Amino acid sequence: MNQYMIPANSKRSMLLLGLFEPIDLIIFGTGIGITLILLFLLPTDTMSDLLVCFSPALVSGTMVLPVPNHRNMWTLTANIYGFLSNRRTYFWKGWSVYDEESEKNR
């Protein structure tokens, strides 16, 4: 009888460096790129200027930080964004509603 054992980290083997998906590296790379552009374009005389310049890298780094339930948080964030950005008029009438228009079409 053949018995196969699936290793506990089999899902991690599909990730880049065992932690990141390709979209994570794209997001982080974009944040680093924007930060480098801001460093060359904006004057960095004060600490607040430096914070403005480094904020894209900090935000994108926080977004891809490998924390427990990372994918669940991405899904929750995407669901909240989808709910807030789409229309909120729902046209479902239910099962027990008598609809005169559908009766005329029968």
PDB file of C-alpha atoms in Angstrom:
ATOM      1  CA  MET A   1       0.000   0.000   0.000  1.00  0.00           C
ATOM      2  CA  ASN A   2       1.445   3.354  -1.065  1.00  0.00           C
ATOM      3  CA  GLN A   3       1.208   6.149   1.440  1.00  0.00           C
ATOM      4  CA  TYR A   4       2.343   9.584   0.471  1.00  0.00           C
ATOM      5  CA  MET A   5       3.099  12.272   2.940  1.00  0.00           C
ATOM      6  CA  ILE A   6       2.635  15.901   1.922  1.00  0.00           C
ATOM      7  CA  PRO A   7       5.188  18.197   3.529  1.00  0.00           C
ATOM      8  CA  ALA A   8       3.862  21.041   5.642  1.00  0.00           C
ATOM      9  CA  ASN A   9       5.618  23.645   3.531  1.00  0.00           C
ATOM     10  CA  SER A  10       4.462  22.454   0.104  1.00  0.00           C
ATOM     11  CA  LYS A  11       2.574  25.719  -0.560  1.00  0.00           C
ATOM     12  CA  ARG A  12       5.639  27.781   0.307  1.00  0.00           C
ATOM     13  CA  SER A  13       7.660  26.036  -2.362  1.00  0.00           C
ATOM     14  CA  MET A  14       5.519  27.765  -5.013  1.00  0.00           C
ATOM     15  CA  LEU A  15       6.433  31.213  -3.668  1.00  0.00           C
ATOM     16  CA  LEU A  16       9.477  33.263  -4.594  1.00  0.00           C
ATOM     17  CA  LEU A  17      12.076  32.960  -1.827  1.00  0.00           C
ATOM     18  CA  GLY A  18       9.473  30.924   0.038  1.00  0.00           C
ATOM     19  CA  LEU A  19       7.625  34.107   1.091  1.00  0.00           C
ATOM     20  CA  PHE A  20       6.498  36.230  -1.847  1.00  0.00           C
ATOM     21  CA  GLU A  21       4.295  35.959  -4.894  1.00  0.00           C
ATOM     22  CA  PRO A  22       5.343  37.773  -8.076  1.00  0.00           C
ATOM     23  CA  ILE A  23       2.768  40.534  -7.458  1.00  0.00           C
ATOM     24  CA  ASP A  24       4.382  41.225  -4.077  1.00  0.00           C
ATOM     25  CA  LEU A  25       7.749  41.860  -5.689  1.00  0.00           C
ATOM     26  CA  ILE A  26       6.135  44.027  -8.377  1.00  0.00           C
ATOM     27  CA  ILE A  27       4.425  46.158  -5.711  1.00  0.00           C
ATOM     28  CA  PHE A  28       7.628  46.505  -3.686  1.00  0.00           C
ATOM     29  CA  GLY A  29       9.724  47.238  -6.780  1.00  0.00           C
ATOM     30  CA  THR A  30       7.258  49.933  -7.846  1.00  0.00           C
ATOM     31  CA  GLY A  31       7.439  51.536  -4.404  1.00  0.00           C
ATOM     32  CA  ILE A  32      11.239  51.501  -4.481  1.00  0.00           C
ATOM     33  CA  GLY A  33      11.234  52.948  -8.019  1.00  0.00           C
ATOM     34  CA  ILE A  34       8.908  55.799  -7.066  1.00  0.00           C
ATOM     35  CA  THR A  35      11.062  56.477  -4.001  1.00  0.00           C
ATOM     36  CA  LEU A  36      14.212  56.727  -6.115  1.00  0.00           C
ATOM     37  CA  ILE A  37      12.502  59.079  -8.561  1.00  0.00           C
ATOM     38  CA  LEU A  38      11.310  61.282  -5.690  1.00  0.00           C
ATOM     39  CA  LEU A  39      14.807  61.360  -4.190  1.00  0.00           C
ATOM     40  CA  PHE A  40      16.210  62.755  -7.425  1.00  0.00           C
ATOM     41  CA  LEU A  41      13.353  65.197  -8.147  1.00  0.00           C
ATOM     42  CA  LEU A  42      12.491  66.663  -4.737  1.00  0.00           C
ATOM     43  CA  PRO A  43      14.795  68.621  -2.446  1.00  0.00           C
ATOM     44  CA  THR A  44      15.595  66.654   0.712  1.00  0.00           C
ATOM     45  CA  ASP A  45      16.584  69.420   3.100  1.00  0.00           C
ATOM     46  CA  THR A  46      14.354  68.564   6.044  1.00  0.00           C
ATOM     47  CA  MET A  47      13.221  65.401   7.738  1.00  0.00           C
ATOM     48  CA  SER A  48       9.648  65.856   6.474  1.00  0.00           C
ATOM     49  CA  ASP A  49      10.972  65.960   2.901  1.00  0.00           C
ATOM     50  CA  LEU A  50      12.757  62.666   3.490  1.00  0.00           C
ATOM     51  CA  LEU A  51       9.588  61.111   4.912  1.00  0.00           C
ATOM     52  CA  VAL A  52       7.656  62.183   1.822  1.00  0.00           C
ATOM     53  CA  CYS A  53      10.355  60.705  -0.424  1.00  0.00           C
ATOM     54  CA  PHE A  54      10.543  57.393   1.459  1.00  0.00           C
ATOM     55  CA  SER A  55       6.789  56.964   2.005  1.00  0.00           C
ATOM     56  CA  PRO A  56       6.184  54.920  -1.206  1.00  0.00           C
ATOM     57  CA  ALA A  57       8.867  52.415  -0.185  1.00  0.00           C
ATOM     58  CA  LEU A  58       7.552  52.239   3.374  1.00  0.00           C
ATOM     59  CA  VAL A  59       3.934  51.764   2.284  1.00  0.00           C
ATOM     60  CA  SER A  60       4.753  49.133  -0.341  1.00  0.00           C
ATOM     61  CA  GLY A  61       7.103  47.351   2.067  1.00  0.00           C
ATOM     62  CA  THR A  62       4.356  47.226   4.679  1.00  0.00           C
ATOM     63  CA  MET A  63       1.907  45.892   2.101  1.00  0.00           C
ATOM     64  CA  VAL A  64       4.113  42.928   1.191  1.00  0.00           C
ATOM     65  CA  LEU A  65       5.504  42.238   4.660  1.00  0.00           C
ATOM     66  CA  PRO A  66       5.158  38.490   5.285  1.00  0.00           C
ATOM     67  CA  VAL A  67       2.880  38.262   8.310  1.00  0.00           C
ATOM     68  CA  PRO A  68       0.594  35.396   9.353  1.00  0.00           C
ATOM     69  CA  ASN A  69      -2.659  35.320   7.377  1.00  0.00           C
ATOM     70  CA  HIS A  70      -1.152  37.708   4.825  1.00  0.00           C
ATOM     71  CA  ARG A  71      -3.305  36.403   1.965  1.00  0.00           C
ATOM     72  CA  ASN A  72      -6.437  36.631   4.093  1.00  0.00           C
ATOM     73  CA  MET A  73      -5.754  40.324   4.692  1.00  0.00           C
ATOM     74  CA  TRP A  74      -5.222  40.904   0.952  1.00  0.00           C
ATOM     75  CA  THR A  75      -8.544  39.218   0.209  1.00  0.00           C
ATOM     76  CA  LEU A  76     -10.322  41.217   2.917  1.00  0.00           C
ATOM     77  CA  THR A  77      -8.835  44.462   1.603  1.00  0.00           C
ATOM     78  CA  ALA A  78      -9.855  43.609  -1.973  1.00  0.00           C
ATOM     79  CA  ASN A  79     -13.410  42.755  -0.842  1.00  0.00           C
ATOM     80  CA  ILE A  80     -13.753  46.009   1.106  1.00  0.00           C
ATOM     81  CA  TYR A  81     -12.435  48.023  -1.849  1.00  0.00           C
ATOM     82  CA  GLY A  82     -14.800  46.228  -4.226  1.00  0.00           C
ATOM     83  CA  PHE A  83     -17.751  46.870  -1.946  1.00  0.00           C
ATOM     84  CA  LEU A  84     -16.944  50.559  -1.513  1.00  0.00           C
ATOM     85  CA  SER A  85     -16.146  51.251  -5.159  1.00  0.00           C
ATOM     86  CA  ASN A  86     -19.033  49.408  -6.885  1.00  0.00           C
ATOM     87  CA  ARG A  87     -22.710  50.297  -7.064  1.00  0.00           C
ATOM     88  CA  ARG A  88     -24.832  49.508  -4.052  1.00  0.00           C
ATOM     89  CA  THR A  89     -28.234  49.138  -5.699  1.00  0.00           C
ATOM     90  CA  TYR A  90     -29.176  45.483  -5.574  1.00  0.00           C
ATOM     91  CA  PHE A  91     -31.961  44.313  -7.879  1.00  0.00           C
ATOM     92  CA  TRP A  92     -32.707  40.966  -6.265  1.00  0.00           C
ATOM     93  CA  LYS A  93     -36.426  40.642  -5.569  1.00  0.00           C
ATOM     94  CA  GLY A  94     -36.587  37.409  -3.659  1.00  0.00           C
ATOM     95  CA  TRP A  95     -38.696  34.300  -4.079  1.00  0.00           C
ATOM     96  CA  SER A  96     -42.025  35.429  -2.749  1.00  0.00           C
ATOM     97  CA  VAL A  97     -42.443  38.740  -4.571  1.00  0.00           C
ATOM     98  CA  TYR A  98     -45.243  38.869  -7.113  1.00  0.00           C
ATOM     99  CA  ASP A  99     -43.950  40.572 -10.235  1.00  0.00           C
ATOM    100  CA  GLU A 100     -46.634  41.723 -12.654  1.00  0.00           C
ATOM    101  CA  GLU A 101     -44.183  42.263 -15.524  1.00  0.00           C
ATOM    102  CA  SER A 102     -42.931  38.692 -15.446  1.00  0.00           C
ATOM    103  CA  GLU A 103     -46.521  37.418 -15.376  1.00  0.00           C
ATOM    104  CA  LYS A 104     -47.359  39.389 -18.530  1.00  0.00           C
ATOM    105  CA  ASN A 105     -44.375  37.928 -20.371  1.00  0.00           C
ATOM    106  CA  ARG A 106     -45.391  34.318 -19.692  1.00  0.00           C
TER     107      ARG A 106
END
